XYZ file of C-alpha atoms in Angstrom:
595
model
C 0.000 0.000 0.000
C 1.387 3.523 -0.973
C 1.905 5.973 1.705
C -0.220 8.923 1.731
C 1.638 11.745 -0.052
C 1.192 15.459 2.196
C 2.046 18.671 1.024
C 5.408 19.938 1.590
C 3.665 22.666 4.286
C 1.702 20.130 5.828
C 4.047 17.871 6.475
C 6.711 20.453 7.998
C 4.033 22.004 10.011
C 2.707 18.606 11.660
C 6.166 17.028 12.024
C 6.901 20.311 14.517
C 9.081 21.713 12.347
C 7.000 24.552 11.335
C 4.030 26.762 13.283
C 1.165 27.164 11.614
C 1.712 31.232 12.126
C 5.064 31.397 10.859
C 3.398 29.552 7.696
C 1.137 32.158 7.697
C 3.890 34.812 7.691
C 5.592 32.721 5.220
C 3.130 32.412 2.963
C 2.330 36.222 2.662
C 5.799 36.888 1.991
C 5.445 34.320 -1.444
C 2.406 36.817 -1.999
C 4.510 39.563 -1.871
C 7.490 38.605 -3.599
C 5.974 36.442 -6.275
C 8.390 33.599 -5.327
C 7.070 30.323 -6.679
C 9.385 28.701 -4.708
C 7.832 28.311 -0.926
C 10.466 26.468 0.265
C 13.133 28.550 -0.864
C 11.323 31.647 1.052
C 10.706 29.108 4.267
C 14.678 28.814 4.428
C 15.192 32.584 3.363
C 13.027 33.564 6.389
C 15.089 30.981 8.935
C 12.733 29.466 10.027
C 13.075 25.878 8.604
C 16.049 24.147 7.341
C 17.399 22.987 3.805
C 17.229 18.894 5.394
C 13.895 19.302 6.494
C 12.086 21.329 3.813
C 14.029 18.464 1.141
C 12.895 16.008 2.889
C 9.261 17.053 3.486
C 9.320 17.843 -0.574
C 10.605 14.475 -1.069
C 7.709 13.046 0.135
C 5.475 15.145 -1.728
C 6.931 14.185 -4.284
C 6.936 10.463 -3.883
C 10.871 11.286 -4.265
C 13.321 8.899 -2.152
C 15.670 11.209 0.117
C 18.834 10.846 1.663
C 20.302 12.968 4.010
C 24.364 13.036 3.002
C 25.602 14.255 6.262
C 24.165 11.313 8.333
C 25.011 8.448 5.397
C 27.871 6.137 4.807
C 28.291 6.199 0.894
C 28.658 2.865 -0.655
C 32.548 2.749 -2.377
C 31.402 0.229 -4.475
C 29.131 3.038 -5.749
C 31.569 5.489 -6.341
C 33.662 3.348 -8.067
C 31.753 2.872 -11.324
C 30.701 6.359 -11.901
C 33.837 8.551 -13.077
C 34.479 11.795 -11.304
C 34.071 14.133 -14.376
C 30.280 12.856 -15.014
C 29.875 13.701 -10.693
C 31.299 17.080 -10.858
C 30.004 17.663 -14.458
C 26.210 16.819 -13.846
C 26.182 17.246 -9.531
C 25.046 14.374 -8.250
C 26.828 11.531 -6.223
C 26.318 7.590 -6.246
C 25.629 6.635 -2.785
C 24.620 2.863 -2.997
C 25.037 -0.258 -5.511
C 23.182 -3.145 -5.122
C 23.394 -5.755 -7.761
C 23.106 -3.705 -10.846
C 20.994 -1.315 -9.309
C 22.747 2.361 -8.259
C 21.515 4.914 -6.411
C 22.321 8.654 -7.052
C 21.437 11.743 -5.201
C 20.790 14.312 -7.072
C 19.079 18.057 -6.223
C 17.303 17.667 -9.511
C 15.523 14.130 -9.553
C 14.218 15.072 -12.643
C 17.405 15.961 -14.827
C 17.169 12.859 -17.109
C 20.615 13.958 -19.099
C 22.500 13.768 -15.767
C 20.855 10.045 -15.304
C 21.617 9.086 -18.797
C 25.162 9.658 -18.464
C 25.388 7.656 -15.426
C 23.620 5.147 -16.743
C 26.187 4.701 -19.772
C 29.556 5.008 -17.637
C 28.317 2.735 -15.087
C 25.811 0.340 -17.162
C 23.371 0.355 -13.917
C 19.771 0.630 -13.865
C 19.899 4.191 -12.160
C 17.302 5.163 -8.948
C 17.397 9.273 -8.622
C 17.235 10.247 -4.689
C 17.077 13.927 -3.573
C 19.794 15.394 -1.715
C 20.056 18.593 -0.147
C 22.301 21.138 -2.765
C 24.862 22.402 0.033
C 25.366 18.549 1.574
C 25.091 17.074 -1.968
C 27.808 19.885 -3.148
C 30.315 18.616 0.047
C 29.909 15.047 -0.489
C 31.102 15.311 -3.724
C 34.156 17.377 -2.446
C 34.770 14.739 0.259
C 34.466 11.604 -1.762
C 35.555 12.737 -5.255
C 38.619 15.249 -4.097
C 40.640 17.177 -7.450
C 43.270 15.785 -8.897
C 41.482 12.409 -9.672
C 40.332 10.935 -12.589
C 39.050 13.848 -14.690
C 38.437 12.728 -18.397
C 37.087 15.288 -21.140
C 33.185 15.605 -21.327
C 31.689 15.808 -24.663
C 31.579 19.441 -26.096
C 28.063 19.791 -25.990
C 27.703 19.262 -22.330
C 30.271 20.369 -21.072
C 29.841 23.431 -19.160
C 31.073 26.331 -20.584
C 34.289 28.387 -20.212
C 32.322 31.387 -19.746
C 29.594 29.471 -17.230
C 32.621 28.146 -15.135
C 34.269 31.791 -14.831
C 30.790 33.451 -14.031
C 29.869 30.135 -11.122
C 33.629 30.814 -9.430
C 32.653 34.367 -9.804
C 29.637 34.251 -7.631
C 31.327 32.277 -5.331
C 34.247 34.760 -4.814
C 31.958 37.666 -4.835
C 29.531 35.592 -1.981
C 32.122 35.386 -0.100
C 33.205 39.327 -0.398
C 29.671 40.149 1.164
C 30.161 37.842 3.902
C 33.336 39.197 4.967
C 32.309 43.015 4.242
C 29.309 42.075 6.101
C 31.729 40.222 9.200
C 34.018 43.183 9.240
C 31.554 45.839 9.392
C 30.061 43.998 12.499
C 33.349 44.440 14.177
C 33.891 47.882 13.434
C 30.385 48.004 14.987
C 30.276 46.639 17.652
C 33.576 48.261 18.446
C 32.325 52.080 18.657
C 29.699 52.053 21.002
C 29.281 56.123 19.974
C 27.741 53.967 16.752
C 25.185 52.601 18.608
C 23.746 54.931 20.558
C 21.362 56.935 18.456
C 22.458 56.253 14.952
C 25.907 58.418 16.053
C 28.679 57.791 13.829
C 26.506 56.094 11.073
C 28.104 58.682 8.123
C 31.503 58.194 9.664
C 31.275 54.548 9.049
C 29.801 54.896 5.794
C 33.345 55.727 4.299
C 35.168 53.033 6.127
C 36.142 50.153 3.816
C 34.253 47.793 5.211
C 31.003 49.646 4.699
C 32.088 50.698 0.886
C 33.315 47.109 0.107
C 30.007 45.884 1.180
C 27.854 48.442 -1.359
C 30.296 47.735 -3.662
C 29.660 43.939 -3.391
C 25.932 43.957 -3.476
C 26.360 45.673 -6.845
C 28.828 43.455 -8.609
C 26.475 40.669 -7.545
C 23.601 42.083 -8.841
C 25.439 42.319 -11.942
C 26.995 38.836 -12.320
C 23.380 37.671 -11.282
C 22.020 39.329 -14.693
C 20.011 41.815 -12.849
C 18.196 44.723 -13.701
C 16.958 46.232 -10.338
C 18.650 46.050 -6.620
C 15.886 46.525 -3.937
C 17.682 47.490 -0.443
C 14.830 47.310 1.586
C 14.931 47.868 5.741
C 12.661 45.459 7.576
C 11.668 45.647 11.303
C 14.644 42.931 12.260
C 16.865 43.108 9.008
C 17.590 44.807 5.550
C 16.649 42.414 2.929
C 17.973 42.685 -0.390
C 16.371 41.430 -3.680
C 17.786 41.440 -7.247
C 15.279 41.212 -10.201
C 16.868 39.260 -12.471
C 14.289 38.096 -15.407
C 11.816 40.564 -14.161
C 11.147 38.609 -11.063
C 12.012 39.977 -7.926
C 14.235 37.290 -6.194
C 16.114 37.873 -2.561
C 19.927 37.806 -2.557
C 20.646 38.051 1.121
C 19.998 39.925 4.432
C 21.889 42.291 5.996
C 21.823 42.875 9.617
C 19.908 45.635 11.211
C 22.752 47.460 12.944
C 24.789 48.121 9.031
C 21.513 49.699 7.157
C 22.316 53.681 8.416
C 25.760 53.177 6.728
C 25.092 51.298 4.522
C 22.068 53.572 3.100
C 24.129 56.162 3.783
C 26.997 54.732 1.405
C 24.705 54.640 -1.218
C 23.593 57.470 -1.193
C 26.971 58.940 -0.955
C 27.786 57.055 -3.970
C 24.267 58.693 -6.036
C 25.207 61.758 -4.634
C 22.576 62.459 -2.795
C 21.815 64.532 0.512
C 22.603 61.708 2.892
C 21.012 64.557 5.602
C 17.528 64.318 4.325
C 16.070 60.993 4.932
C 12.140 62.238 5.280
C 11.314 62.855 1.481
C 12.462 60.885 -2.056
C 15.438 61.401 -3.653
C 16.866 60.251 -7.134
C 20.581 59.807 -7.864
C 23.132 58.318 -10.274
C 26.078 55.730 -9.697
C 28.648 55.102 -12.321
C 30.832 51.629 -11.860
C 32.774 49.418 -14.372
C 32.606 45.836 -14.200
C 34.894 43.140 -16.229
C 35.836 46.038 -18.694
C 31.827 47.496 -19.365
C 29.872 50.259 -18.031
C 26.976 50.579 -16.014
C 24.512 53.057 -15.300
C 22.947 53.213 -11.757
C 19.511 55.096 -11.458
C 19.439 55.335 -7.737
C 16.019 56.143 -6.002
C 15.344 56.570 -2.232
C 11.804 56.713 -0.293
C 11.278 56.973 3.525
C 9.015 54.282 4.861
C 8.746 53.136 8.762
C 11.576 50.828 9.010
C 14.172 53.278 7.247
C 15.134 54.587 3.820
C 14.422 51.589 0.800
C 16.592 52.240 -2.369
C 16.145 50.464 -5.502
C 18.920 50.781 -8.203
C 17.956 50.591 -11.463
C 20.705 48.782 -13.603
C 21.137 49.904 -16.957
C 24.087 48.479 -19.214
C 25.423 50.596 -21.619
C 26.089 48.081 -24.027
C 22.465 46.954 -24.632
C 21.382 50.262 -26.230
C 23.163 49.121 -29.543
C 21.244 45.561 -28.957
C 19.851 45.429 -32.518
C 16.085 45.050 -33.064
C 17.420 40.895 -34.574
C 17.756 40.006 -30.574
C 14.617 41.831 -29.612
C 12.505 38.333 -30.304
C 11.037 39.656 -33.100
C 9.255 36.982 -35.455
C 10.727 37.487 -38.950
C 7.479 39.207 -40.765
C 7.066 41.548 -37.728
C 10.839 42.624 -37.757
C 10.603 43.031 -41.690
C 7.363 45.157 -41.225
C 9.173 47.587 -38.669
C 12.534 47.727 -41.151
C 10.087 48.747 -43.853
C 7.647 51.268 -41.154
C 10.872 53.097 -39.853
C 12.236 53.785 -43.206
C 9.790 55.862 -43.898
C 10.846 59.520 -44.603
C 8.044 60.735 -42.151
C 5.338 59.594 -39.852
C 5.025 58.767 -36.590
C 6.118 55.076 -35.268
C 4.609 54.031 -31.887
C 5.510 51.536 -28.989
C 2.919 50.830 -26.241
C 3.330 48.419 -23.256
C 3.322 49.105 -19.058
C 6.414 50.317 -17.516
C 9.667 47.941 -17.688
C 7.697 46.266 -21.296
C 11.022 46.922 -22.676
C 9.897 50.201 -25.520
C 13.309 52.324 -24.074
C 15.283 49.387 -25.430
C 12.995 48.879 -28.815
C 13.245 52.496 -29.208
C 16.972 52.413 -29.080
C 17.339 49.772 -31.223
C 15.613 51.853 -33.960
C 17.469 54.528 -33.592
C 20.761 52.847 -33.842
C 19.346 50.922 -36.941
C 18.173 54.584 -38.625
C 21.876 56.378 -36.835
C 23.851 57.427 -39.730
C 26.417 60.422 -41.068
C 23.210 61.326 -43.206
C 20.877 61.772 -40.960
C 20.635 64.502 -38.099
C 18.508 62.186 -35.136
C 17.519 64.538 -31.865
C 15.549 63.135 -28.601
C 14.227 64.160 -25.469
C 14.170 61.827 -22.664
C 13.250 61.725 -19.226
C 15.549 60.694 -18.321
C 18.312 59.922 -20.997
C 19.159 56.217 -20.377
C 21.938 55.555 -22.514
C 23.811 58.274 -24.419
C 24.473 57.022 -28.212
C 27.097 58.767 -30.450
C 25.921 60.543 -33.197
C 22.738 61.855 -31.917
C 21.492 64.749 -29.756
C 20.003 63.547 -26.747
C 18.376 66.556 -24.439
C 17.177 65.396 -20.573
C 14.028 67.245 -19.481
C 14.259 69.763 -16.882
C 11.054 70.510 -15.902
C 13.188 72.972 -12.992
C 14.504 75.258 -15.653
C 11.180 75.190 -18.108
C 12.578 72.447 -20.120
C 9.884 70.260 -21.028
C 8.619 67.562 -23.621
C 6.760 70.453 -25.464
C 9.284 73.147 -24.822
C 12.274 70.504 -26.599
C 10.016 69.976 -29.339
C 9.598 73.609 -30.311
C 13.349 74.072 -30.034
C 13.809 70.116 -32.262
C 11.467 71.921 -35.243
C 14.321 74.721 -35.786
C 17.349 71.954 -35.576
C 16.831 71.058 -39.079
C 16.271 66.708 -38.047
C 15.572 64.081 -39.647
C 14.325 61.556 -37.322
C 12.781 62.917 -33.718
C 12.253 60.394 -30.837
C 10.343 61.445 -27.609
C 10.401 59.135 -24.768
C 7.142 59.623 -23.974
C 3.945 61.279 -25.115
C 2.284 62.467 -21.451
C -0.335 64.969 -22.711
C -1.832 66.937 -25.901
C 0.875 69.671 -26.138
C 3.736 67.223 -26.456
C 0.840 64.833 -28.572
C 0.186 67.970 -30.824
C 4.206 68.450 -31.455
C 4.639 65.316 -32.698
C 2.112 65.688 -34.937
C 3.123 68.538 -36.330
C 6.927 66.900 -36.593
C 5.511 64.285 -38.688
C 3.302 66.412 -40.979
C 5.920 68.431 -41.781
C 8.301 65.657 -43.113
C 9.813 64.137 -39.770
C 9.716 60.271 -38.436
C 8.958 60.736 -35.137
C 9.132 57.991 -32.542
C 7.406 57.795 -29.498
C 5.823 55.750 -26.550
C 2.834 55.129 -25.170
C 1.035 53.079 -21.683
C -1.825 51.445 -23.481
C -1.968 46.907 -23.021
C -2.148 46.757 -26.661
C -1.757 48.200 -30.018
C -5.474 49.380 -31.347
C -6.095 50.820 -27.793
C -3.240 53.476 -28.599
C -5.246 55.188 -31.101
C -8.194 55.729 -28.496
C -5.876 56.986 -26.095
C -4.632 59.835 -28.376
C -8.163 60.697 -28.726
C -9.211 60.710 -24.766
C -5.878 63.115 -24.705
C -7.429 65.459 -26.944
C -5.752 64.366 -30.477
C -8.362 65.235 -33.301
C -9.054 61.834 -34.857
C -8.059 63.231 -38.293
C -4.549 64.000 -37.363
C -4.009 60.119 -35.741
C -4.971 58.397 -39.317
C -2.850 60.680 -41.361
C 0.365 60.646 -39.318
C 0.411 57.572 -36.894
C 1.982 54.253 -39.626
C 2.707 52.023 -36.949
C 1.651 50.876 -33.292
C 4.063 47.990 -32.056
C 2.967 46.520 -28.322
C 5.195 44.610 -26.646
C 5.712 42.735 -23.513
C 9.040 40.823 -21.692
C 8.815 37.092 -20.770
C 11.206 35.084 -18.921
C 13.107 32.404 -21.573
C 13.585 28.785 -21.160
C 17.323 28.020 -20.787
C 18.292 26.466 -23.442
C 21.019 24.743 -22.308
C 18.984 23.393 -19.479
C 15.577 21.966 -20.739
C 13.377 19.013 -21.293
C 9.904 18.159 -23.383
C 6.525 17.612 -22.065
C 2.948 17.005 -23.325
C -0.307 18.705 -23.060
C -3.548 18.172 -24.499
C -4.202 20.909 -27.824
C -6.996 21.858 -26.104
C -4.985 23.321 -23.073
C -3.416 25.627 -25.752
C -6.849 26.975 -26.890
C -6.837 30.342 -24.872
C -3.942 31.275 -26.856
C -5.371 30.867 -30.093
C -4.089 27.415 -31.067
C -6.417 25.873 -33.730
C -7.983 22.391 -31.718
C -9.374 20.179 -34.064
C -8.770 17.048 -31.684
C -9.228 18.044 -28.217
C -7.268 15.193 -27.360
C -4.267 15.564 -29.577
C -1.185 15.993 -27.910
C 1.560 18.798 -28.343
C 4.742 18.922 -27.417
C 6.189 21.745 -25.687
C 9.384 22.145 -23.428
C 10.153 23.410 -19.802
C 13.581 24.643 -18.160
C 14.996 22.260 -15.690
C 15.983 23.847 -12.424
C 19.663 24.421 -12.557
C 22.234 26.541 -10.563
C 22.882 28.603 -14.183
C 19.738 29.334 -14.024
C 19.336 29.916 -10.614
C 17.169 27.428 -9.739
C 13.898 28.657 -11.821
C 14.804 27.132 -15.500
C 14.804 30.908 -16.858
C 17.751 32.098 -18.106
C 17.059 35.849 -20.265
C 14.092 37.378 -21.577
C 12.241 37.780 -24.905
C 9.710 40.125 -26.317
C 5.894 39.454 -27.201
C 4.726 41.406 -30.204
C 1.706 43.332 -31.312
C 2.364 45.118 -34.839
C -0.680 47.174 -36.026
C 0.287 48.609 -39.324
C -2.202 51.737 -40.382
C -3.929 51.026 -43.496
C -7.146 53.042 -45.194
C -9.586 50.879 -43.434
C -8.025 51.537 -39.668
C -7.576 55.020 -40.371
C -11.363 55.392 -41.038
C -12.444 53.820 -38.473
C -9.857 55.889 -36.326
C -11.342 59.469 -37.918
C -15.212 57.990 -37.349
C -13.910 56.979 -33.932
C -14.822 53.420 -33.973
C -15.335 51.329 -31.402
C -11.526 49.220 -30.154
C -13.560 46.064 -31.392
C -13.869 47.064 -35.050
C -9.954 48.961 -35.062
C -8.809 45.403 -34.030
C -10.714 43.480 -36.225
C -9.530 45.164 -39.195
C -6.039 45.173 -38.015
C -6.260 41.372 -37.765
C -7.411 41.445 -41.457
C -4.398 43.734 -42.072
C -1.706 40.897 -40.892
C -1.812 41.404 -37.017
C -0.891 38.886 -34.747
C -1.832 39.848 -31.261
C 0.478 39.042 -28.050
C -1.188 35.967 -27.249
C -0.892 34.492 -30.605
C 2.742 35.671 -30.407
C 3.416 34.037 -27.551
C 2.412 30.880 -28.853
C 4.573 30.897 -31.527
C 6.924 31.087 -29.133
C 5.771 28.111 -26.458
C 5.524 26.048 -29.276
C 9.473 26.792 -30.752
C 10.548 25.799 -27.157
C 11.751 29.729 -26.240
C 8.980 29.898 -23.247
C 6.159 27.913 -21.583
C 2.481 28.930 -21.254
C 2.804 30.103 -18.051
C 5.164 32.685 -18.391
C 2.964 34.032 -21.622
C 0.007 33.865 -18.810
C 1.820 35.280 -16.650
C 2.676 38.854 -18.731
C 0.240 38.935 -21.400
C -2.884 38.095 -20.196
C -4.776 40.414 -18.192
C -8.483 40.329 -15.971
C -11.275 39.901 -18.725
C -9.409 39.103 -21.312
């Protein structure tokens, strides 16, 4: 008879290793940080180990488990499986019986790591999970360097640049640590630190303090991110990277370094580390491994302390190209021809962090030439590109959207980008830009492309001027991609696909799609980069009557369906089914409540 499998919560809380209120607690913080992972945040918060949320998922599973520190490994077992297929795929043979071997893995599921094993050793192979850190030990313990260590075929072996970034990490883990050990000592040292807040600027320009900011930074940036959250908490300062657009947390710093070490940041931003009751915005400049990074730094006062969040931009992905964007190839030939164009006015829509800065840029260093005189006004300018005249409102001085434009109309250009159109004078600018033989390039917060033409009109844009200036609306959206080098296929029934616009003529027809297997490249989620979704409404004679009759969104996306529109759903399913992302992710950023 088969034991009774019990949720990985249930079975922690009703073995005694969890209370039902820090579940609770638990729980809300998964709400909060849209962690999929619960066990991950159960072991973030303290207050369960790594053994004993394994083992309770092990049994939710129906998984074997081992626990490696409390084991004797088999040597019979770790004789037949060679130490370059151990280190190379992380797992560890732990038990041979007959022609039967056991190996403990983190990942019960990675079937390439149990393949190989299964062809060095020529055993029937049973997975058991291990705990990462104990798994990562035993293998240091039983399989020491300097052994065996025969080449692994080029296409599995991990990569020169994958090994450099992993002992990377590593080094730059253990930085924090010891920024984070010394600064404790310099603490605890100076009691005039303690009392008060005293002292807390002081020791922001002591080295532990700076190595410490400096560290969190360089790991957000090995860690791919694109936003560091610093944010105080009642007994701690947690940190969180986003790295994929998910918020993830990267450590927690004790209570007693936030004042210096908000304080060091804001130093660095150059901001008024004196104020700490109203925002603030700054700037950070820092090189990493020969490339340059931008910093927008941001500060807001809330009960526990100043929060900061760093926005991460790399200099080097403004010259991206539009042919990594994700574009398919008939959408990325219909923009090519759009923005060619000698004048008109070129659109991209999509909520904030959508990725239309980066599309925008992409144009522009497509259309950047010695022929061509390109000006824009930002707010703020992101990334500076050579070549073109890039103004930063200043809304202090009178410098505004409208107030640039005026100014762009006398610079004799060719090509005008605004960051973003906010109201009817800088909407009635543009306008006039494009009628008078400019491309003009703009953005717009709208979910999809038809709805951009309604918005113009509820900001007071006469219908007429939309249809004869507006050629293109391009909505986009950023979704998390499967790592390639880290993947497996699955199954689902057509009919599962439906919502997305898959054509079902046997509901029970099977399709096969593919999912990222958890991996430490990947940092455990099976993500590894992001790729766009893609709405391209091209203006025709049909949409631009409707626009000037002010149809209803309906009838505008109908006939720019007819016109060769695929919307973001059906986008996205082009790319679940080429094996770049699953369904859930497209779920997860395209669809919205009532669609």
């Amino acid at each position: 008879m088969a034991l009774k499998r019990v949720p990985m919560a249930d079975f922690l809380v009703q073995n005694g290793f969890l209370k039902p209120e820090q579940l609770a607690e638990a729980l809300q913080v998964q709400k909060q940080t849209n962690n999929p992972d619960l066990g991950r945040v159960l072991i973030d918060l303290g207050m369960v180990g790594e053994r004993e949320v394994f083992k309770a998922r092990a049994q939710e599973t129906g998984e074997a488990f081992v626990d490696l520190d409390n084991v004797s490994v088999d040597s019979s077992a770790l004789n037949v499986v060679p130490d370059r297929i151990v280190r190379q795929h992380n797992v560890l043979p732990v038990k041979k019986d007959g022609t039967t071997l056991w190996l403990a893995m983190a990942n019960p599921n990675n079937l390439e790591a149990m393949d190989a094993v299964r062809f060095a050793s020529g055993c029937l192979v049973r997975p058991v999970l291990a705990v990462p850190g104990a798994l990562d030990d035993a293998i240091r313990k039983y399989y020491p360097e300097g052994g065996e260590t025969g080449g692994a075929p080029a296409s599995s072996a991990p990569s020169a640049a994958t090994q450099q970034a992993a002992a990377e990490r590593s080094v730059m883990s253990s930085d924090i640590r010891g920024a984070i050990a010394a600064a404790q000592v310099i603490r605890d040292a100076d009691s005039s630190i303690v009392e008060d807040g005293k002292g807390d600027d002081d020791m922001a320009d002591q080295a532990p303090i700076i190595k410490l900011a400096n560290a969190v930074i360089q790991q957000a940036i090995l860690d791919r991110a694109s936003d560091i959250h610093v944010e105080p908490q009642q007994r701690g300062v947690r940190v969180r990277y986003r790295i994929d657009g998910v918020l993830m947390e990267a450590m927690t710093i004790p209570k007693n370094l936030q004042a210096p070490l908000i304080s060091r940041l804001k130093i660095m931003a150059e901001m008024n580390i004196a104020e700490r009751r109203v925002p603030q915005d700054g700037r950070i400049e820092v090189r990493h491994q020969g490339k340059e990074f931008d910093l927008r730094v941001s500060s807001i006062p809330t009960p526990f302390g100043e929060k900061i969040v760093m926005r991460i931009l790399d200099k080097g992905n403004a010259m991206i190209g539009l042919m990594k964007l994700g574009f398919s190839a008939e959408n990325q030939a219909r923009i090519e021809e759009l923005i060619s164009q000698p004048n008109g006015m070129f659109l991209c829509t999509g909520p904030t962090g959508s990725g239309k800065t980066t599309t925008q840029y992409s144009v522009l260093h497509m259309l950047n030439s010695i022929e061509r005189n390109i000006i824009t006004v930002e707010d703020p300018v992101e990334y500076q590109l050579g070549g073109i005249a890039q103004v930063q409102v200043n809304k202090k001085a009178g410098l505004t959207f409208g107030t640039a434009l005026r100014a762009f109309l006398r610079q004799d250009p060719d090509i005008i980008m605004v960051g973003e159109m906010r109201d009817l004078e800088t909407a009635e600018i543009a306008i006039e830009a494009s009628l008078t033989g400019h491309l003009v390039l703009s953005t717009l917060h709208t979910n999809d492309a038809p709805s951009a033409t309604l918005r113009m009109i509820d900001m007071g844009v006469e219908p007429y001027l939309i249809a004869a200036t507006v050629i293109g609306i391009l909505a986009q959206r950023l979704g998390r991609r499967i790592d390639q080098d880290h993947k497996e296929a699955f199954t689902v029934k057509a009919i599962e696909l439906r919502r997305f616009g898959f054509p079902v003529t046997d509901p029970d027809e099977d399709v096969t799609l593919y999912r990222g297997i958890a991996h430490e490249d990947n940092r455990q989620t099976g993500f590894r980069g992001r790729t766009g979704f893609h709405e391209l409404m091209v203006m025709n004679a049909e949409i631009a009557e409707l626009v000037v009759r002010r149809g209803s969104l309906n009838d505008i996306k109908a006939a720019a369906k007819a016109n060769g529109m695929h919307e973001l759903r059906e986008d996205g399913l082009d790319k679940v089914l080429a094996g770049v992302t699953t369904p859930d992710e497209v779920m997860r950023v395209v669809f919205t409540a009532g669609f």
